[in-house]
mmCIF file of C-alpha atoms in Angstrom:
data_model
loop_
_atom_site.group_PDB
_atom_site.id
_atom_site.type_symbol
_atom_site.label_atom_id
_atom_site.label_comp_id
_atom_site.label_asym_id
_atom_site.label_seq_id
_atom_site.Cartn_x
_atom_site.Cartn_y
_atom_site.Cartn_z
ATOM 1 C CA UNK P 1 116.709 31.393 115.463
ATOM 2 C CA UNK P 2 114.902 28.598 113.958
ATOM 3 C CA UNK P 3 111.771 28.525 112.014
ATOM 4 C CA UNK P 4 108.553 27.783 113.601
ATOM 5 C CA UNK P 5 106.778 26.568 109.868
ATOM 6 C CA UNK P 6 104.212 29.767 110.419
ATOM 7 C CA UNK P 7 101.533 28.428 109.258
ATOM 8 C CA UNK P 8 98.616 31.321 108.959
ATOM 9 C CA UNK P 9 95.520 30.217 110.452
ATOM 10 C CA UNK P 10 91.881 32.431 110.385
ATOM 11 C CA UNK P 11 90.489 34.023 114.042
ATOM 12 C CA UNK P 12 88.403 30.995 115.801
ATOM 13 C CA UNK P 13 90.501 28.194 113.969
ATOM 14 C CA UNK P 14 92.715 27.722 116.990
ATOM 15 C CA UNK P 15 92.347 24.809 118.833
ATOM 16 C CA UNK P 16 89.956 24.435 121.736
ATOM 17 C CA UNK P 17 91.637 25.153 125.163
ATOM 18 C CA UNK P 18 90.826 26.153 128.666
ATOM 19 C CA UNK P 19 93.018 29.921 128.982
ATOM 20 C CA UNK P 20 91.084 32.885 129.696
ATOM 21 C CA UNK P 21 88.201 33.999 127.954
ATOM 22 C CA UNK P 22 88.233 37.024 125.198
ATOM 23 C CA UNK P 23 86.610 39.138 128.216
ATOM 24 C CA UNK P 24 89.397 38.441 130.512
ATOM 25 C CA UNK P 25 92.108 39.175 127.530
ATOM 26 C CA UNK P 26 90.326 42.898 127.335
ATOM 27 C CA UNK P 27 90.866 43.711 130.595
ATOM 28 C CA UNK P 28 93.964 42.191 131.094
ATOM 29 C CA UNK P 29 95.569 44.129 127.859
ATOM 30 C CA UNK P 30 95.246 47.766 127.597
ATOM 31 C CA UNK P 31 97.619 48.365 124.295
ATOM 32 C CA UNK P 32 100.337 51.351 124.694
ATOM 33 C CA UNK P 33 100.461 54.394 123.346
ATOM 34 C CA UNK P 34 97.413 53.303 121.247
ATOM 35 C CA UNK P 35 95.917 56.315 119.468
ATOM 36 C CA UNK P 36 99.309 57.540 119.084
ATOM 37 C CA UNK P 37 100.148 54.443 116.681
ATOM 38 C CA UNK P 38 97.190 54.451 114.746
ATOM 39 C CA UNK P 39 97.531 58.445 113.826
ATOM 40 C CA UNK P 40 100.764 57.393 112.598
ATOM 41 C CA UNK P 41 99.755 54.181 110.326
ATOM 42 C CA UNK P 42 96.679 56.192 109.190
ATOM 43 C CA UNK P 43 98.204 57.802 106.401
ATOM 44 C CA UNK P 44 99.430 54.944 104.949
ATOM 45 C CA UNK P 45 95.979 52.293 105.957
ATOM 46 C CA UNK P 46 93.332 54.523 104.200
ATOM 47 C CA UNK P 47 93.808 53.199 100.666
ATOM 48 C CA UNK P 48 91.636 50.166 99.549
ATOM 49 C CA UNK P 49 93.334 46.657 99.582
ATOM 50 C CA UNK P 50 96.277 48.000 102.809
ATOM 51 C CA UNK P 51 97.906 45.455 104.483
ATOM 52 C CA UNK P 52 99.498 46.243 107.915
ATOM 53 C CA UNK P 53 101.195 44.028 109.959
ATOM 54 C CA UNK P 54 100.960 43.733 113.732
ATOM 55 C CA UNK P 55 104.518 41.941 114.376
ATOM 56 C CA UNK P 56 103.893 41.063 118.129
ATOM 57 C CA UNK P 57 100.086 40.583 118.332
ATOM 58 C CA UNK P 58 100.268 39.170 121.636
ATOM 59 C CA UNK P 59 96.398 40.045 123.034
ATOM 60 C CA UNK P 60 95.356 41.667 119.695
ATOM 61 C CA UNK P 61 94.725 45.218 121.472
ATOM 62 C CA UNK P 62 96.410 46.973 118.827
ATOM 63 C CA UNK P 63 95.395 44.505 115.893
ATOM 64 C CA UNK P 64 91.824 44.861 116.986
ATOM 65 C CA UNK P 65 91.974 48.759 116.883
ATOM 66 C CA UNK P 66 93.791 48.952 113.267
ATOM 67 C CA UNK P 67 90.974 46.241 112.258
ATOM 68 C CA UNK P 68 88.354 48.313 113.848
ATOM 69 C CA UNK P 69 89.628 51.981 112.807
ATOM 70 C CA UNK P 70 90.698 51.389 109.158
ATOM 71 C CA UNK P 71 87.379 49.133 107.672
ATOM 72 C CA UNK P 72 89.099 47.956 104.404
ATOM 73 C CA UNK P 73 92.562 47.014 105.927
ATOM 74 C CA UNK P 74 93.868 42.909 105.882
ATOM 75 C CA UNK P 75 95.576 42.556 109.347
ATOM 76 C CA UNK P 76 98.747 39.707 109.698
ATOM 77 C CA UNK P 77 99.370 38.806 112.901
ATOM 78 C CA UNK P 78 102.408 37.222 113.987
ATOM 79 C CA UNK P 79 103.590 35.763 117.224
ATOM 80 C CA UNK P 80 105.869 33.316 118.943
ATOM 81 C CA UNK P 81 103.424 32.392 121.842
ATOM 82 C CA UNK P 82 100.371 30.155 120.776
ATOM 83 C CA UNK P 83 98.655 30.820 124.050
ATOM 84 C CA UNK P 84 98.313 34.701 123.170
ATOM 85 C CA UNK P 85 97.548 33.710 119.557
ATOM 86 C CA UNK P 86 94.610 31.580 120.301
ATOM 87 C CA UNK P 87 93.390 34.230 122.545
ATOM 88 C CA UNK P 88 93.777 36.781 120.327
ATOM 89 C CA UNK P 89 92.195 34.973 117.524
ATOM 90 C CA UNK P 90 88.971 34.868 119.897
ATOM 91 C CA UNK P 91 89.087 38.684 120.042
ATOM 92 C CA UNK P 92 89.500 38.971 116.205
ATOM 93 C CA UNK P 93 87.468 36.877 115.490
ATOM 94 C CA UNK P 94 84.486 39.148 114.135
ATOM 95 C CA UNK P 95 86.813 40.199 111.481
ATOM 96 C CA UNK P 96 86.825 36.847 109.812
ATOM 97 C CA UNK P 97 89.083 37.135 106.382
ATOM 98 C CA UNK P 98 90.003 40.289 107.443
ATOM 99 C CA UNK P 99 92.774 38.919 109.843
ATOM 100 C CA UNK P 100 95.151 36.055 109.341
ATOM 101 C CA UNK P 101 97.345 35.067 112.496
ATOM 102 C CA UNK P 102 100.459 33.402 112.062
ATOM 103 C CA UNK P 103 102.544 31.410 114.714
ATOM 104 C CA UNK P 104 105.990 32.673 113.870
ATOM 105 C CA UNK P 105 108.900 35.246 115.506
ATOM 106 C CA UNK P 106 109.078 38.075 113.850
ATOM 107 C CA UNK P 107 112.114 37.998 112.470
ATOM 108 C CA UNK P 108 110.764 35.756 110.164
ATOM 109 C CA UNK P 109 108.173 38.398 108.528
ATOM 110 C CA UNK P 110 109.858 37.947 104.855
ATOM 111 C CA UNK P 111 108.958 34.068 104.711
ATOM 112 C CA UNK P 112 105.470 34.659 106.223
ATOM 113 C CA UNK P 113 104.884 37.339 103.745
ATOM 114 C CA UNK P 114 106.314 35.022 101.068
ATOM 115 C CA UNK P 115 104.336 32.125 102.323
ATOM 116 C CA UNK P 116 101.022 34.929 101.834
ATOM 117 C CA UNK P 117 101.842 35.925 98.379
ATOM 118 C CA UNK P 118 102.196 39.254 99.713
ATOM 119 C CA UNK P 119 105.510 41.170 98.621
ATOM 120 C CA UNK P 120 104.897 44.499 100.066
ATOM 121 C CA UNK P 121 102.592 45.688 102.683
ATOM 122 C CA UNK P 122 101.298 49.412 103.988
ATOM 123 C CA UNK P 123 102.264 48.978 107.401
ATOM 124 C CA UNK P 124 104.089 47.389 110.396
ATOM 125 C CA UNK P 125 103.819 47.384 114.038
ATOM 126 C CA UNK P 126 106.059 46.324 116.834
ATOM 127 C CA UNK P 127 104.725 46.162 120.314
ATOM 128 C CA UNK P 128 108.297 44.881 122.152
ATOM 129 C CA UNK P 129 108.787 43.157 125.386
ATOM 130 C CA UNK P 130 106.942 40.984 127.036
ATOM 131 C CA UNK P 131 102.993 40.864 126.813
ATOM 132 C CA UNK P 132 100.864 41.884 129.348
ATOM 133 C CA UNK P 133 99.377 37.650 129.503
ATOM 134 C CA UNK P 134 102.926 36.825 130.102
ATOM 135 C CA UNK P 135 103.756 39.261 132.981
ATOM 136 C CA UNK P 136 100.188 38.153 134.267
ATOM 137 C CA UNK P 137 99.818 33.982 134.329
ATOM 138 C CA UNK P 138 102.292 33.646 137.143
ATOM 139 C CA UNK P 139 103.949 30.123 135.923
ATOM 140 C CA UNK P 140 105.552 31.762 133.021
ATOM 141 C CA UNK P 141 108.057 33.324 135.310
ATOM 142 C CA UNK P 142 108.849 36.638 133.319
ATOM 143 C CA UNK P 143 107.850 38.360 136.598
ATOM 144 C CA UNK P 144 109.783 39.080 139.540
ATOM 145 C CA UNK P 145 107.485 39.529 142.187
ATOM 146 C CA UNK P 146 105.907 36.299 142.154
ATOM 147 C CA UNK P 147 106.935 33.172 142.590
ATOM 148 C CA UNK P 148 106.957 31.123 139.590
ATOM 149 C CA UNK P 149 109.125 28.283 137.739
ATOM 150 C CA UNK P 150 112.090 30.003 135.843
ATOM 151 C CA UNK P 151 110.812 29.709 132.469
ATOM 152 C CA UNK P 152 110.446 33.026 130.292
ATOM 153 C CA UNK P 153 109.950 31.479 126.947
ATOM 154 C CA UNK P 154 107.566 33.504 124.944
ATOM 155 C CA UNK P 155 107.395 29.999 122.732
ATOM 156 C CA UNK P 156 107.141 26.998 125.390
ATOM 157 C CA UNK P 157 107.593 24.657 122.965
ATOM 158 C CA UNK P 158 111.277 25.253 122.242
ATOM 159 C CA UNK P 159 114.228 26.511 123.710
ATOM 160 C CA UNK P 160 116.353 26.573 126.426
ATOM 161 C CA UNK P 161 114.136 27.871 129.754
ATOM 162 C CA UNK P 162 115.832 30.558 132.036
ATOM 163 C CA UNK P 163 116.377 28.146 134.843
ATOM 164 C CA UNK P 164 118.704 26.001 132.009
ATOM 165 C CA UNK P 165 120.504 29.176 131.328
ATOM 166 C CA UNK P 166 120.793 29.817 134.932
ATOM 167 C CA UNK P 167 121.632 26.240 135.813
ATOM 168 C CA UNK P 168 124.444 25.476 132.685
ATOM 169 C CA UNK P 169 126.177 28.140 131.255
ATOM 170 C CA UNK P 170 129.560 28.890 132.688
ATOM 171 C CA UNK P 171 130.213 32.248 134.607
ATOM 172 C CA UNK P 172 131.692 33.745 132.429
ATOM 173 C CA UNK P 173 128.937 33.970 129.964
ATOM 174 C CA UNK P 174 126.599 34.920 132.566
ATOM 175 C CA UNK P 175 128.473 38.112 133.595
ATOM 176 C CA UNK P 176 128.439 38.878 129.848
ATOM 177 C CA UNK P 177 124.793 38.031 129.285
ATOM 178 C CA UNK P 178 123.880 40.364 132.744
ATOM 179 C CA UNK P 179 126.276 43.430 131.841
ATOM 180 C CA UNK P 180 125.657 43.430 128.214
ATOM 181 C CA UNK P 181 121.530 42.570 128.033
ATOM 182 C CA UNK P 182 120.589 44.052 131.979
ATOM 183 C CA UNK P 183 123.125 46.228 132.037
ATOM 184 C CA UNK P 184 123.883 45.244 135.298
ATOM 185 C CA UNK P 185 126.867 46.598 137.284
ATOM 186 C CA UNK P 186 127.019 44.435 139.796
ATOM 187 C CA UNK P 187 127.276 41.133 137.324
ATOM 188 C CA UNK P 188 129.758 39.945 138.682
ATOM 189 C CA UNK P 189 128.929 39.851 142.314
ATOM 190 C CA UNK P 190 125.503 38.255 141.405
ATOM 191 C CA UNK P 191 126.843 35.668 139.509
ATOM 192 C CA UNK P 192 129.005 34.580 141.856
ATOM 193 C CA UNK P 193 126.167 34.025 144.298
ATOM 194 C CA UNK P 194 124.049 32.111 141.258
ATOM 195 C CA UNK P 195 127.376 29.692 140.770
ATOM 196 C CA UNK P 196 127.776 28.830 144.890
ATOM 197 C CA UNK P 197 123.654 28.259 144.698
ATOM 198 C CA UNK P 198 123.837 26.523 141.800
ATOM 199 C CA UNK P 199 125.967 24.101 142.892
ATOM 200 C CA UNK P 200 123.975 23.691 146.479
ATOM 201 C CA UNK P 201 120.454 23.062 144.134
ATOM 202 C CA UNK P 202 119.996 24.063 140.942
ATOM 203 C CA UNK P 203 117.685 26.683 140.426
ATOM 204 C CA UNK P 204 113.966 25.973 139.683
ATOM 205 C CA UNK P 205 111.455 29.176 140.918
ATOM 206 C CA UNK P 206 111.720 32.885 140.665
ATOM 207 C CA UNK P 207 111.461 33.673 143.932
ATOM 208 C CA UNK P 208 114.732 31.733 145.212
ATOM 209 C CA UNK P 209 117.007 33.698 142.289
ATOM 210 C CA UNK P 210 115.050 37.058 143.907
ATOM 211 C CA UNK P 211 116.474 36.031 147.530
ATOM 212 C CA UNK P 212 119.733 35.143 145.967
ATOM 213 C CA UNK P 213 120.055 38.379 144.236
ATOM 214 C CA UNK P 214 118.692 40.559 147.076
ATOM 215 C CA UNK P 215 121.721 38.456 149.254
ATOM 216 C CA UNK P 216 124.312 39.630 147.060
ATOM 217 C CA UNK P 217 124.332 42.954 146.393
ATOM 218 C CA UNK P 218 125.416 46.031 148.561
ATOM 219 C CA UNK P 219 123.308 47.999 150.583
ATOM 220 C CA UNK P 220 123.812 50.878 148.396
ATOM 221 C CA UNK P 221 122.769 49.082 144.996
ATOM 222 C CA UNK P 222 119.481 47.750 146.855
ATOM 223 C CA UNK P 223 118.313 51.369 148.121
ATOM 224 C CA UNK P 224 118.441 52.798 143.933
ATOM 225 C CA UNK P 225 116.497 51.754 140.569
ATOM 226 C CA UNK P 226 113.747 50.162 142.324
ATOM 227 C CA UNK P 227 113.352 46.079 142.584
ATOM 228 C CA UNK P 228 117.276 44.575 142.338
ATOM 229 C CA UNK P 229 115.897 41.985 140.333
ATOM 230 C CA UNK P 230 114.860 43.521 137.442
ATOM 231 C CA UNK P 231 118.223 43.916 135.489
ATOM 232 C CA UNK P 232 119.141 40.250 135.611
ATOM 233 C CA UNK P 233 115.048 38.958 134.813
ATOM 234 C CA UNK P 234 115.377 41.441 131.913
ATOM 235 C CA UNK P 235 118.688 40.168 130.482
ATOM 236 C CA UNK P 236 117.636 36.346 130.956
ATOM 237 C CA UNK P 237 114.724 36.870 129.158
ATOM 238 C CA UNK P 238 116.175 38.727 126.275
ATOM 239 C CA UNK P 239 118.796 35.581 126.611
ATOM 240 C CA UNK P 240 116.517 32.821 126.577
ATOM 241 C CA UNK P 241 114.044 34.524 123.580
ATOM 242 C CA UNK P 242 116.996 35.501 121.508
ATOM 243 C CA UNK P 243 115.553 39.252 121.474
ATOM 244 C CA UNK P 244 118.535 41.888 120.174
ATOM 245 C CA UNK P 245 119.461 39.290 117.599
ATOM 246 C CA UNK P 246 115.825 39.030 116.383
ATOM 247 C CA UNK P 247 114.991 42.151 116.399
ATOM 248 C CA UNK P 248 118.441 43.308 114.330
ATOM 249 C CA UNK P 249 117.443 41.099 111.766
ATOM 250 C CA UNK P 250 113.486 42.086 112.017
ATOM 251 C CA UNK P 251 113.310 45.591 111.740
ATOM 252 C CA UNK P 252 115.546 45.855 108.360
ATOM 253 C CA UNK P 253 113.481 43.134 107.114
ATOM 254 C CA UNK P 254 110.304 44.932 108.020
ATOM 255 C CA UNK P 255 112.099 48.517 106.547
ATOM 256 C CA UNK P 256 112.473 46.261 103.698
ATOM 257 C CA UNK P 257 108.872 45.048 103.519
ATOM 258 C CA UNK P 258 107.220 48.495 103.060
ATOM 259 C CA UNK P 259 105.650 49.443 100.256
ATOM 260 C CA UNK P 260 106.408 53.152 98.795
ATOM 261 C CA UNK P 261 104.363 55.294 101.121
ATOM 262 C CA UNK P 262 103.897 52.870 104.015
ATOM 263 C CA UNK P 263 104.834 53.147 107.538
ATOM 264 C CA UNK P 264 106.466 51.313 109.915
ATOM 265 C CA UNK P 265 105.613 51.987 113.884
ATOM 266 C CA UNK P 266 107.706 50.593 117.206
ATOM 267 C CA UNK P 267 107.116 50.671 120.822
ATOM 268 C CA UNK P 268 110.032 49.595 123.200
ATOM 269 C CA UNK P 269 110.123 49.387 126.327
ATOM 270 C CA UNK P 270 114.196 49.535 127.508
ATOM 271 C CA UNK P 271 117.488 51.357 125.880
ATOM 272 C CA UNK P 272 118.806 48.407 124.384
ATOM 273 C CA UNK P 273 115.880 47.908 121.908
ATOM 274 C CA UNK P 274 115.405 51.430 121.524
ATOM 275 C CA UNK P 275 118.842 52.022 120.840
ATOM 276 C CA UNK P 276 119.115 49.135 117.760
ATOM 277 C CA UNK P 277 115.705 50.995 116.458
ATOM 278 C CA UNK P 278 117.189 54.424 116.207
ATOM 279 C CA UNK P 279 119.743 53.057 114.408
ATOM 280 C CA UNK P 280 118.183 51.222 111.635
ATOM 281 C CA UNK P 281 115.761 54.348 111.291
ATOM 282 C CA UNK P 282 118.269 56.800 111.457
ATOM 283 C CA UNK P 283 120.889 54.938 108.655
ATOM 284 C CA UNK P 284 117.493 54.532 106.578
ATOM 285 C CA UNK P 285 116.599 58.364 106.775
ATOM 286 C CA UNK P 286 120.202 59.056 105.689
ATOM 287 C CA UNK P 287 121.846 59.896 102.427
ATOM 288 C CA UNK P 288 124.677 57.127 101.765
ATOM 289 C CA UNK P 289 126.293 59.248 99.127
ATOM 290 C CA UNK P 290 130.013 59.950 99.399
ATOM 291 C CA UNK P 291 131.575 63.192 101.221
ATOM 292 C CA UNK P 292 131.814 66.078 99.099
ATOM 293 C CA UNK P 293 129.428 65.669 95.946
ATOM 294 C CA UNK P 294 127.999 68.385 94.614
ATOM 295 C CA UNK P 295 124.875 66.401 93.611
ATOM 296 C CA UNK P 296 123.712 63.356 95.437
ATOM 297 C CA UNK P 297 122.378 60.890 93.185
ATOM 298 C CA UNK P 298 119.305 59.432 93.223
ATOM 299 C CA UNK P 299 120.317 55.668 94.018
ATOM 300 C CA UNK P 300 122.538 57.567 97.484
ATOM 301 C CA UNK P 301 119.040 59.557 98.720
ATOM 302 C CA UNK P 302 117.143 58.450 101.843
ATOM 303 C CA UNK P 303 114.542 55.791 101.864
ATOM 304 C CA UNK P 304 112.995 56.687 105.115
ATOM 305 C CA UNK P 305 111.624 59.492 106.520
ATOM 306 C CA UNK P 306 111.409 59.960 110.179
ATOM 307 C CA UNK P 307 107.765 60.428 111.478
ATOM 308 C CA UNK P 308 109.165 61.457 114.915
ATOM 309 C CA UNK P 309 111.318 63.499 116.802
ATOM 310 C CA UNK P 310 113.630 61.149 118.435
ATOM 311 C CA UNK P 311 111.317 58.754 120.712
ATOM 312 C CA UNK P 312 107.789 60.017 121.576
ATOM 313 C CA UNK P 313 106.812 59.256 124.889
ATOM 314 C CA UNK P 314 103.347 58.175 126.758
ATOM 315 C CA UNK P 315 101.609 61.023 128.504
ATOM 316 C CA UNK P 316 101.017 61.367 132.211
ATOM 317 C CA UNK P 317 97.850 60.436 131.457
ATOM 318 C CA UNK P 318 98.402 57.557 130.092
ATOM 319 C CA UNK P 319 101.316 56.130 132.861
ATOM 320 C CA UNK P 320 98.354 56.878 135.271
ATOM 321 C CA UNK P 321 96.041 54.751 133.786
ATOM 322 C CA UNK P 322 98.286 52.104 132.848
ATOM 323 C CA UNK P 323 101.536 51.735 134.984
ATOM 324 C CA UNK P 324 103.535 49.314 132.157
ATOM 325 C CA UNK P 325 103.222 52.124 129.656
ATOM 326 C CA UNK P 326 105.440 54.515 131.714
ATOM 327 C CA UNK P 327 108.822 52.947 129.970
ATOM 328 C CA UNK P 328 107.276 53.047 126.479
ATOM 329 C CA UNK P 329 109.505 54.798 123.919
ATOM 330 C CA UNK P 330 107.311 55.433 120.372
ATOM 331 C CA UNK P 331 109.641 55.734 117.156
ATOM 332 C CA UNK P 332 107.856 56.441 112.918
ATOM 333 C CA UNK P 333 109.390 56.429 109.748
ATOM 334 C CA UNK P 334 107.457 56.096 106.476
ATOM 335 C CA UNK P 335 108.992 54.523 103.203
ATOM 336 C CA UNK P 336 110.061 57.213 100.538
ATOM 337 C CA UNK P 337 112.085 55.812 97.969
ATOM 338 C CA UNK P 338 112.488 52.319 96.333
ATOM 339 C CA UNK P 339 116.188 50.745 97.240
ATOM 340 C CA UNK P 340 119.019 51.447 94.738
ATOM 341 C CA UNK P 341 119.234 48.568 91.903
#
C-alpha cells in the first residue's frame, strides 16, 4: 500500500471544515470493549514518559480514555481517514502535547514512529473495521441498508472506490475476492448477476447491488445469517482498503514496536482478522527452538506472552447497550523478551 507522507499534526491544527461537531462525534462513537482495553494497557501505561499508540483512532473514544485514565501517557494517533482525524483532534484537543495525530494506515507505524524519534513505545491499540462515522454518514457507502454511492474508502483521496472494483475487475477475481474476504458461498451465483448488471449500467449506489444480490440468491440462503448483503459489502471493503494485507504486515510491525514490558491490545470484528491475529500472537508466545533439546536457549524462548485466553468477548451488557459491539473479539499479549541477535 502506498505511503500517505504521515505527517503528525497537534489536536485543533486540522483544517477548518463543516463535519459534525465534537458533541455529535461523542454520541455517535461509543468505543468497544472499553474498560476491558484499558485494564489490559494499564500495566504497561503507569510508568512516567509511556507512549501508547492508538493504531485506528477513528473518533478518539479509546484515545481519549487512555489520555484521560493514564495522566502522564503521550498518545499517537494514526489513521487513514482525515475526516475522523480532524474530528478526533477536536475531541483531543484538551490534551494539547499530550497527543499527536498522524494521517497514515497503520501498517505504516515503523516510519511514523521513525519520523517521531520514537523507537519503542509501551503500548498499541487496534480498533479494526470500519468506524462508527463511516457506518453513519450515509455517502460513504460502507453500509448496506442505505442507499449510498459505492465508495468504502476509509482514505477518499486515493484508491480504487468499490463501485470501480465492482464495475472492472473480471469475474473471476470477483468470485475470489467474495469467497476468500466474505466468505461467501454463493460467489459465484452473485457474481454472475453483478457481470449481466454490469454490463446493462454500471454500478453507482448501494442500494441497486442490495436488489441485485437479494435477486440472485436462493430462497434458502436469504432466510439464514441475517441481511444477504453483508458478506459481499464486507469483502469489497476489505478489497478496496487493502485490509488482510495491511494488517499482516501491521501487527508484526507493532509486535515489533514494543518495548520490554509493553502491551499490545486488538479488537476485531470478523474471523478473518481474528484469525491472522491469533496467529501472529500465538507464533510470538511460542518457543522456536528445535524438537528435542534438552535446554531451550535463550535466543529460541518466547517474546510474547498471551494476556488472554483465546478471544475475550463483550458482555451482554455491553451488546445491549451498543449493538456493533456484539461481533467484537478482544485478544492481549505483552512483550517479554528482546528478539534474538
Amino acid at each position: 500500500m502506498q505511503g500517505r507522507e504521515p505527517q503528525p499534526r497537534q489536536p485543533g491544527a486540522a483544517p477548518e471544515g463543516t463535519g459534525a461537531p465534537e458533541a455529535a462525534g461523542n454520541t455517535r462513537h461509543v468505543p468497544v470493549m472499553l474498560q476491558r482495553c484499558l485494564d489490559l494497557l494499564a500495566p504497561a501505561l503507569a510508568a512516567p514518559g509511556a507512549v501508547v499508540v492508538d493504531c485506528t483512532l477513528g473518533l478518539g473514544g479509546h484515545s481519549e480514555a487512555l489520555l484521560g485514565t493514564f495522566p502522564s501517557v503521550r498518545l499517537i494517533g494514526l489513521d487513514r481517514d482525515k475526516e475522523a482525524l480532524r474530528l478526533a483532534g477536536e475531541r483531543l484537543a484538551r490534551f494539547g502535547e499530550r497527543a499527536t495525530l498522524v494521517h497514515a494506515v497503520y501498517d505504516e507505524l515503523p516510519e511514523v514512529l521513525a519520523r517521531l524519534d520514537l523507537p519503542r513505545v509501551q503500548g498499541v491499540l487496534f480498533d479494526l473495521g470500519v468506524s462508527s462515522m463511516q457506518l453513519d454518514e450515509a455517502d460513504r457507502g460502507f453500509a448496506y441498508a442505505q442507499d449510498a454511492p459505492l465508495d468504502m474508502r476509509m482514505d477518499q483521496t486515493t484508491g480504487a472506490s468499490a463501485a470501480e472494483v465492482l464495475n472492472t475487475y473480471p469475474p473471476g477475481e470477483l468470485v475470489r475476492i467474495l469467497r476468500a474476504y466474505g466468505e461467501e458461498k454463493q460467489a459465484k451465483r452473485i457474481v454472475g448477476a453483478v457481470v449481466r448488471e454490469r454490463e446493462r449500467e454500471p454500478f453507482t449506489n448501494s442500494a441497486r447491488l442490495v436488489q441485485v444480490i437479494r435477486d440472485a440468491l436462493p430462497q434458502a440462503a436469504k432466510r439464514t445469517g441475517g441481511n444477504p448483503a453483508k458478506r459481499t459489502f464486507q469483502a469489497l471493503r476489505i478489497e478496496v482498503n487493502g485490509e488482510l494485507a495491511v494488517l499482516e504486515r501491521a501487527v508484526p510491525a507493532a509486535v515489533g514496536a514494543l518495548a520490554l514490558g509493553g502491551r499490545i491490545a486488538v479488537l476485531s470484528y470478523q474471523s478473518l482478522e481474528d484469525r491472522l491475529v491469533k496467529q501472529v500472537l500465538a507464533a510470538g508466545a511460542a518457543s522456536t527452538a528445535p524438537a528435542g533439546l534438552p535446554v531451550v536457549p535463550e535466543r529460541y524462548q518466547p517474546r510474547l506472552k498471551l494476556l488472554t485466553r483465546g478471544a475475550e468477548l463483550p458482555t451482554e451488557e455491553e451488546i445491549a447497550e451498543n449493538r456493533r459491539a456484539a461481533p467484537a473479539r478482544l485478544r492481549g499479549a505483552q512483550r517479554i523478551r528482546e528478539d534474538a541477535e
